[in-house]
C-alpha positions as a printed Julia matrix, in Angstrom:
547×3 Matrix{Float64}:
  31.55  209.38  113.56
  31.71  206.85  110.83
  34.17  208.39  108.17
  36.14  208.63  111.55
  36.13  205.67  112.11
  36.73  204.68  109.33
  40.37  206.73  108.59
  41.44  204.59  112.31
  40.37  201.79  110.53
  42.9   202.5   108.06
  45.51  203.91  110.47
  45.47  201.04  111.91
  45.9   198.51  109.23
  49.13  200.86  107.53
  50.28  200.37  111.52
  49.81  196.95  111.32
  51.26  196.48  108.3
  54.18  198.82  108.62
  54.95  196.53  111.5
  55.07  194.44  110.33
  57.19  195.51  107.88
  59.25  196.54  110.48
  59.6   193.02  112.24
  60.3   190.66  108.59
  63.08  193.44  108.2
  64.33  193.19  111.25
  64.4   190.07  110.71
  66.2   189.57  107.4
  69.09  192.31  108.9
  69.71  189.54  111.69
  69.68  186.5   109.22
  72.21  187.63  107.78
  74.27  189.36  110.5
  73.97  186.15  111.7
  74.87  184.58  108.05
  77.16  186.76  107.94
  79.29  186.28  110.42
  79.07  182.41  110.15
  80.73  183.03  106.76
  82.88  185.32  108.69
  83.91  182.42  111.2
  84.72  179.94  108.17
  87.11  182.72  105.9
  89.41  183.96  108.53
  88.68  181.72  112.14
  88.0   177.98  111.17
  91.74  177.07  109.36
  93.01  178.99  112.31
  91.32  177.3   115.26
  91.34  173.95  112.79
  94.83  173.08  112.94
  94.69  169.21  111.48
  97.04  167.49  113.47
  96.45  163.86  115.03
  97.29  165.71  118.72
  94.89  167.79  118.37
  91.9   165.78  116.06
  89.09  165.75  118.88
  89.24  169.33  119.5
  88.5   169.75  115.95
  85.86  167.88  115.28
  84.66  169.43  118.46
  85.0   172.66  116.93
  83.38  171.46  114.36
  80.31  170.18  115.43
  79.8   173.25  116.96
  80.08  175.54  114.4
  77.18  172.98  112.62
  75.32  174.7   115.01
  75.41  177.83  114.43
  71.76  179.4   113.11
  71.22  180.32  109.36
  73.72  178.49  107.48
  72.84  178.56  104.17
  74.03  175.59  102.69
  77.44  176.23  101.41
  77.82  176.96  104.25
  77.38  173.32  105.75
  78.65  171.43  102.78
  82.29  173.48  103.72
  82.37  172.66  107.11
  80.62  168.72  106.56
  83.41  168.33  104.31
  85.85  169.41  106.72
  84.14  167.17  109.19
  84.92  164.91  106.65
  89.0   165.57  106.03
  89.6   164.9   109.93
  88.16  161.43  110.07
  90.21  160.78  107.1
  93.09  162.02  108.48
  91.86  159.7   111.12
  91.84  156.84  110.38
  87.99  156.27  110.49
  86.56  156.06  107.27
  82.19  155.48  107.65
  82.64  158.59  109.95
  84.87  160.39  106.75
  82.07  158.41  104.51
  79.56  159.57  106.06
  79.61  162.72  106.3
  81.45  162.81  102.34
  78.15  162.6   101.4
  76.77  165.7   103.67
  79.27  167.48  102.31
  78.2   166.57   99.32
  74.71  167.01   99.68
  74.57  170.46  100.82
  77.57  171.48   98.32
  75.24  170.57   94.98
  72.27  172.27   96.3
  74.97  175.11   96.5
  76.53  175.34   93.56
  79.99  174.95   95.06
  81.73  173.62   91.88
  85.45  174.43   94.45
  85.45  173.16   97.08
  82.84  169.96   95.43
  85.66  168.9    93.4
  87.97  168.9    96.32
  85.65  166.45   98.52
  86.19  164.52   95.8
  89.13  164.92   95.15
  89.4   163.18   99.0
  87.23  159.85   97.96
  89.53  159.09   95.43
  92.01  159.47   97.32
  90.05  157.43   99.68
  89.05  154.29   96.73
  93.05  154.49   95.43
  94.25  153.35   99.01
  92.1   151.29   98.79
  93.28  150.24   95.36
  89.73  150.72   93.81
  90.86  152.09   90.48
  87.29  151.64   89.09
  85.93  152.76   92.14
  88.5   156.12   91.81
  87.98  156.82   87.97
  84.85  157.37   88.27
  85.27  159.68   91.35
  87.7   161.74   88.83
  85.13  161.49   86.22
  82.97  163.65   89.19
  84.8   166.17   90.05
  85.15  166.79   86.24
  81.83  167.23   85.58
  81.52  169.11   89.4
  84.55  171.64   88.18
  82.92  172.11   84.46
  85.75  169.74   82.41
  88.88  169.64   84.99
  90.63  172.08   82.88
  88.62  175.0    84.46
  88.65  174.34   88.59
  91.09  178.07   90.02
  92.21  175.88   92.54
  95.35  174.57   92.04
  96.01  171.52   94.51
  92.33  170.55   94.49
  93.86  170.67   89.57
  96.69  169.41   90.71
  95.75  166.42   92.52
  92.99  165.28   89.87
  95.87  165.22   87.1
  97.87  163.6    89.5
  95.68  160.81   90.89
  94.33  160.43   86.8
  98.25  159.79   86.17
  97.56  156.95   89.09
  95.29  155.57   87.28
  96.61  155.08   84.19
 100.01  154.14   85.6
  97.44  151.18   87.6
  95.61  150.27   83.27
  99.51  150.72   81.93
  98.59  153.84   79.28
 102.33  155.32   80.53
 102.49  158.39   78.23
  98.76  159.17   79.6
  99.92  158.83   82.51
 102.87  161.21   81.96
 100.45  163.69   81.18
  98.42  164.29   83.33
 101.79  164.72   85.53
 102.11  166.62   84.04
  99.44  168.99   83.85
  99.67  168.44   87.93
 102.15  170.53   87.53
 100.95  172.58   84.4
  99.44  175.16   87.07
 102.24  176.37   90.46
 103.11  178.34   90.15
 107.31  177.62   91.05
 108.38  180.51   92.3
 105.94  180.27   95.38
 108.9   179.21   97.98
 105.61  178.0   100.52
 106.19  174.49  101.32
 102.61  174.2   100.16
 103.93  173.98   96.4
 106.83  172.18   97.51
 105.04  169.25   99.11
 102.75  169.48   95.82
 105.69  168.96   93.17
 107.47  165.95   95.42
 103.95  163.93   95.62
 103.09  163.68   92.19
 107.19  162.86   90.89
 107.97  160.72   93.28
 103.96  159.14   92.11
 105.63  159.68   88.56
 108.74  157.48   90.36
 106.57  154.47   90.43
 105.15  155.19   87.2
 108.4   154.7    85.73
 108.99  152.21   87.28
 106.3   150.44   86.32
 107.69  151.13   82.8
 110.5   150.35   83.99
 112.99  153.33   83.35
 114.17  152.5    86.55
 117.35  155.34   85.16
 114.59  158.35   85.44
 113.01  156.65   88.38
 116.22  157.53   90.69
 116.78  160.48   89.2
 113.09  161.62   90.77
 113.5   159.37   93.61
 117.25  160.06   94.82
 116.21  164.02   94.78
 114.29  164.12   97.66
 114.39  163.13  100.98
 111.48  160.99  103.72
 109.57  164.11  105.64
 109.76  163.78  108.94
 106.24  163.22  110.62
 105.31  163.04  114.11
 101.49  163.41  116.73
 101.94  167.43  115.27
 102.47  167.8   112.19
  99.55  168.53  110.33
  97.51  166.65  107.85
  99.47  163.86  108.7
  98.13  161.05  107.45
  97.92  163.09  103.97
 101.13  163.74  103.7
 101.7   159.68  104.24
  99.29  158.73  101.86
 100.63  161.19   99.22
 103.97  161.43   99.83
 106.12  158.66  102.46
 104.5   155.62  101.73
 104.69  155.96   97.62
 108.35  157.47   98.33
 108.94  154.08  100.83
 107.16  152.79   97.68
 109.71  153.13   94.49
 112.79  153.13   97.49
 112.29  149.89   98.3
 111.35  148.4    94.67
 114.33  150.48   93.36
 116.21  148.64   95.96
 114.9   144.85   95.13
 116.02  144.77   91.43
 119.02  146.62   91.87
 119.2   143.54   94.54
 120.19  145.68   97.3
 119.28  144.17  100.43
 120.15  146.63  103.23
 118.67  149.39  101.49
 115.44  147.2   100.67
 114.81  144.92  104.5
 114.84  149.39  106.04
 112.63  151.34  103.45
 110.62  147.6   103.77
 110.36  148.55  107.38
 110.05  152.09  106.92
 106.57  152.17  104.68
 105.5   148.92  107.06
 105.75  151.4   109.94
 104.32  154.58  108.6
 101.11  151.74  107.15
 100.58  150.9   110.71
 100.99  153.77  112.37
  98.89  155.92  109.94
  96.16  152.44  109.16
  97.3   151.94  106.0
  96.14  148.19  105.74
  95.05  147.73  102.52
  99.12  149.93  101.37
 100.49  147.09  103.74
  98.61  144.38  101.65
  99.18  145.29   98.71
 103.52  144.89   99.79
 103.38  141.84  101.12
 100.5   140.34   98.02
 103.14  141.72   95.4
 106.38  141.85   96.46
 106.9   140.09   99.89
 104.81  136.48   98.43
 105.94  136.04   95.26
 109.06  135.03   96.69
 107.47  132.76   99.37
 105.4   131.52   96.79
 109.36  130.95   94.97
 110.94  129.72   98.43
 108.42  127.59   98.54
 107.94  125.6    95.27
 111.5   124.26   96.02
 111.13  123.0    99.38
 108.76  120.66  101.55
 105.12  120.34  102.44
 105.18  122.51   98.93
 101.14  121.22   98.67
 100.14  122.38  101.73
 101.91  126.11  101.88
 100.99  127.68   98.83
  97.67  126.33   99.33
  97.51  128.21  102.93
  98.49  131.49  100.25
  96.73  130.97   98.29
  93.24  130.65  100.86
  95.76  134.45  102.11
  95.63  135.72   98.95
  91.32  134.36   98.59
  90.61  136.95  102.08
  92.31  140.07  101.33
  89.8   139.42   97.11
  86.85  139.37   99.63
  87.6   141.84  102.7
  88.75  143.86  100.61
  85.27  143.77   97.96
  82.98  143.9   100.97
  84.98  146.94  102.69
  84.5   148.5    98.56
  81.33  147.05   98.85
  80.28  149.04  102.3
  81.74  152.11  101.6
  79.6   152.74   98.31
  76.38  152.1   100.13
  77.72  154.03  103.4
  78.56  156.85  101.01
  75.09  156.57   98.93
  73.05  155.62  102.64
  74.28  159.15  104.03
  72.8   161.48  101.14
  69.65  159.32  101.28
  69.52  160.01  104.83
  70.24  164.19  104.45
  67.99  164.49  102.23
  65.13  162.65  104.07
  66.74  165.03  106.35
  66.74  167.69  104.7
  61.89  167.0   104.13
  62.13  166.38  107.69
  62.58  170.14  108.05
  61.13  171.3   105.31
  57.68  169.05  106.13
  58.32  171.32  110.36
  59.01  174.13  108.85
  55.57  173.67  106.21
  53.66  172.68  109.17
  55.11  174.75  111.77
  53.87  177.87  109.06
  50.46  175.83  108.43
  49.97  176.53  112.6
  51.16  180.26  112.58
  48.72  181.31  109.99
  46.44  178.79  111.68
  46.75  180.41  114.32
  46.56  184.9   112.7
  43.78  184.03  110.95
  42.3   182.82  114.12
  43.34  185.75  115.95
  42.09  187.61  112.27
  39.04  186.03  112.42
  38.47  185.94  116.89
  39.15  190.36  116.42
  36.8   191.01  113.59
  34.69  189.45  115.65
  35.13  191.03  117.89
  34.71  194.6   116.62
  31.14  192.94  114.72
  30.13  192.95  118.14
  31.46  196.96  118.93
  29.71  197.68  116.29
  26.91  196.29  116.49
  26.58  197.14  120.29
  28.1   200.92  119.86
  26.38  204.29  118.11
  28.07  205.21  114.9
  27.36  209.02  115.3
  28.42  209.67  118.93
  30.62  206.33  120.15
  28.74  205.58  123.02
  26.53  202.24  123.31
  23.3   202.12  122.71
  19.69  200.89  122.9
  19.97  197.73  122.56
  23.39  197.22  125.51
  21.9   198.92  127.86
  18.95  197.03  127.16
  20.98  193.31  127.5
  23.15  195.76  129.95
  19.78  196.27  132.14
  18.66  192.34  131.78
  21.85  191.66  133.98
  21.41  193.35  136.74
  17.39  191.81  137.32
  19.25  188.77  136.9
  21.18  189.9   139.13
  18.67  191.51  141.39
  21.06  194.52  141.29
  20.16  198.36  143.26
  22.06  200.2   140.52
  21.48  204.29  139.83
  20.64  206.14  135.62
  21.63  209.0   134.53
  18.67  210.66  131.79
  20.02  213.91  129.7
  18.45  215.26  126.98
  20.19  218.71  125.19
  17.53  221.42  125.51
  16.37  222.96  121.96
  17.78  220.57  119.72
  14.84  220.51  117.26
  16.03  224.3   117.54
  19.69  223.14  116.11
  18.39  221.01  113.7
  16.3   223.99  112.12
  18.11  226.44  112.25
  21.49  224.98  111.01
  20.54  222.25  110.39
  20.75  217.89  110.29
  24.75  218.53  109.61
  24.78  220.34  112.72
  22.72  218.39  114.54
  25.37  215.4   114.19
  28.48  217.78  115.6
  26.12  218.7   118.9
  25.24  214.95  119.54
  29.12  213.95  118.21
  29.94  216.54  121.17
  28.56  215.45  123.77
  29.35  212.55  122.87
  32.56  213.01  123.47
  32.07  215.1   126.36
  30.74  211.82  127.37
  33.3   209.71  126.63
  36.3   212.28  128.4
  34.39  211.4   132.11
  34.8   207.41  132.11
  34.59  205.37  134.94
  34.58  201.34  136.28
  31.46  202.28  137.83
  30.18  204.08  134.36
  28.63  202.96  131.33
  27.11  205.52  128.86
  24.44  204.97  126.05
  22.67  206.1   123.35
  19.13  206.2   124.86
  17.36  207.44  120.91
  17.78  211.09  119.59
  18.84  213.38  121.21
  19.3   211.03  123.95
  22.07  209.97  126.71
  21.2   207.49  129.78
  24.29  206.59  132.11
  23.95  203.1   134.07
  26.3   203.16  137.67
  26.86  201.02  139.78
  28.32  202.89  142.82
  26.18  202.52  146.46
  26.84  206.23  147.3
  24.19  208.41  145.69
  26.07  212.05  146.15
  28.62  211.04  143.76
  25.81  209.48  140.88
  24.57  213.41  141.45
  27.35  215.54  141.4
  29.06  213.76  138.89
  24.9   214.96  136.59
  25.87  218.52  137.7
  29.51  218.2   136.2
  28.44  217.11  133.62
  25.91  219.52  132.57
  28.36  222.36  133.1
  30.96  220.38  131.77
  28.23  220.82  128.61
  26.9   223.86  128.69
  30.69  225.34  129.14
  32.08  223.39  126.5
  33.72  225.72  123.16
  30.69  224.99  120.34
  31.29  225.45  116.43
  29.14  228.1   115.26
  28.62  229.82  118.14
  26.39  227.47  119.63
  25.18  227.1   122.79
  23.41  223.66  124.28
  22.1   222.8   127.71
  21.14  219.92  128.95
  18.02  218.6   131.07
  19.5   215.89  134.02
  17.01  213.53  135.64
  18.53  210.95  138.64
  17.34  207.57  139.72
  19.93  206.86  142.52
  20.45  203.05  143.95
  16.51  202.42  142.13
  15.52  198.52  140.79
  17.24  197.76  137.4
  13.63  197.41  135.79
  12.06  200.63  136.58
  15.57  202.44  137.41
  15.34  204.37  133.72
  11.58  204.98  134.29
  12.01  206.88  136.85
  15.58  209.18  135.68
  13.13  209.71  132.8
  10.25  211.13  134.85
  12.99  213.67  136.74
  14.11  214.51  133.57
  10.92  215.27  132.14
   9.51  217.59  135.94
  13.78  219.56  134.26
  11.78  220.06  131.36
   9.04  222.04  132.23
  10.92  223.9   135.38
  13.59  225.69  132.79
  15.62  223.35  131.32
  19.94  223.18  132.09
  19.62  221.5   135.14
  19.24  218.11  137.52
  15.99  217.08  138.75
  16.19  213.93  141.46
  14.19  212.7   144.23
  14.08  212.62  147.78
  11.03  210.62  149.4
   9.26  210.7   146.72
   9.52  214.04  146.32
  11.63  215.83  143.17
  14.12  217.71  143.97
  15.87  220.23  141.01
  19.7   220.66  141.8
  20.15  224.86  141.03
């Protein structure tokens, strides 16, 4: 029986491990399925649902934020979604929201080492700095793009590659490094497939060329700038145009700026006024306030100062203009400080969030482990408790357990019945066949007793070849019938070794708990003295054999 218990424990352990492994595999498979579904949404559905049209910005953000709530998003997937959210906010001219989400995107993309999307995110940051004339910050962003992509020349995405060199050309133009600027604009065009007639390629080429036209104007090569501008026309942009603000920033405003400056140089007043009004109109509609102030500061302000110096109240007017310039410079500096702090704080915020998530995960893990350890300890203690109350050979409750049960009945002053069993001629079995066969007989009878379970019956091994059954039923006849059932079951059992085993039974019915075993034992010995293989019980203190 002991060996069987060891085998049973091994089987339980193996089954437990198998269930644990199965649960783990199911969890990992489910997790992978969800991750794959998230990737499918990002690769296939997201770009078809998100339109980037001004009329759909709210719907775009609602979809992307809903997507962000999906379970088991990887760092790369979160980075891509935050990058899209940041871009929508940039298109919507919501600078702080753009910078916040750009910081979140860069945090996750850096963790995922997705250099392509990370470089694209830095490109959007660079575009933001150029929009606000923060050329030193734009130059830092260009360095970040290069570092993220392992060098500007190794970027695979042609759009990010072209934007990188175009923005570098803009910075070099501002620094009056015109040769470098033209080299950068040329490199921006290098990776484009001119045989591809897609709108994206045409627009990208046009964006590079109009920026180079401004470079030619700053360089004083007006004829080359005119050749470029004459090849293009303003785009038709409205609320249904996808990426409207990006197109205005990258093409429409540079086109109108170059056209205005060429008209101003040639003194074409009507064209100059028309281009300037169109430029101001797009700046107002799409929130390019800094660009509008730049044009005012570079071209209109000097004209006003020229007029003011030759008129009345010269000192007062010039002082007003100086104050205006000072306010503009102060506002621009403050905006950049806030922008830099927002971007930095958003990364730190995400790091803190991730730290809190990790901390929460560790706490949950420790709680789960503690609960599991506690359960294991309880189960182990329960098994130890059971083993201390169980007979190892037969699997029945032991004498100690029976004594505890009788003590409880005595405490409750409860009347109980007892069936006491003794194997007939058991010593002869041991002497003739050996103790192993004797153990086999004990196990077999223990199995027969266990097969007759009832909620009102408890089976015990009393010691040696003796067994006791305690019953709480108040029906005396049921106890007697059960005793006879056991006797006949033992006699009819098909034993190995051609054995024929019988038992003698003594029954004590509805007695005080403290006397019940003793009375059953007396009845048992009456059976032994009167032929064995029978059941003895008492009626009015008179002993009677059932058969």
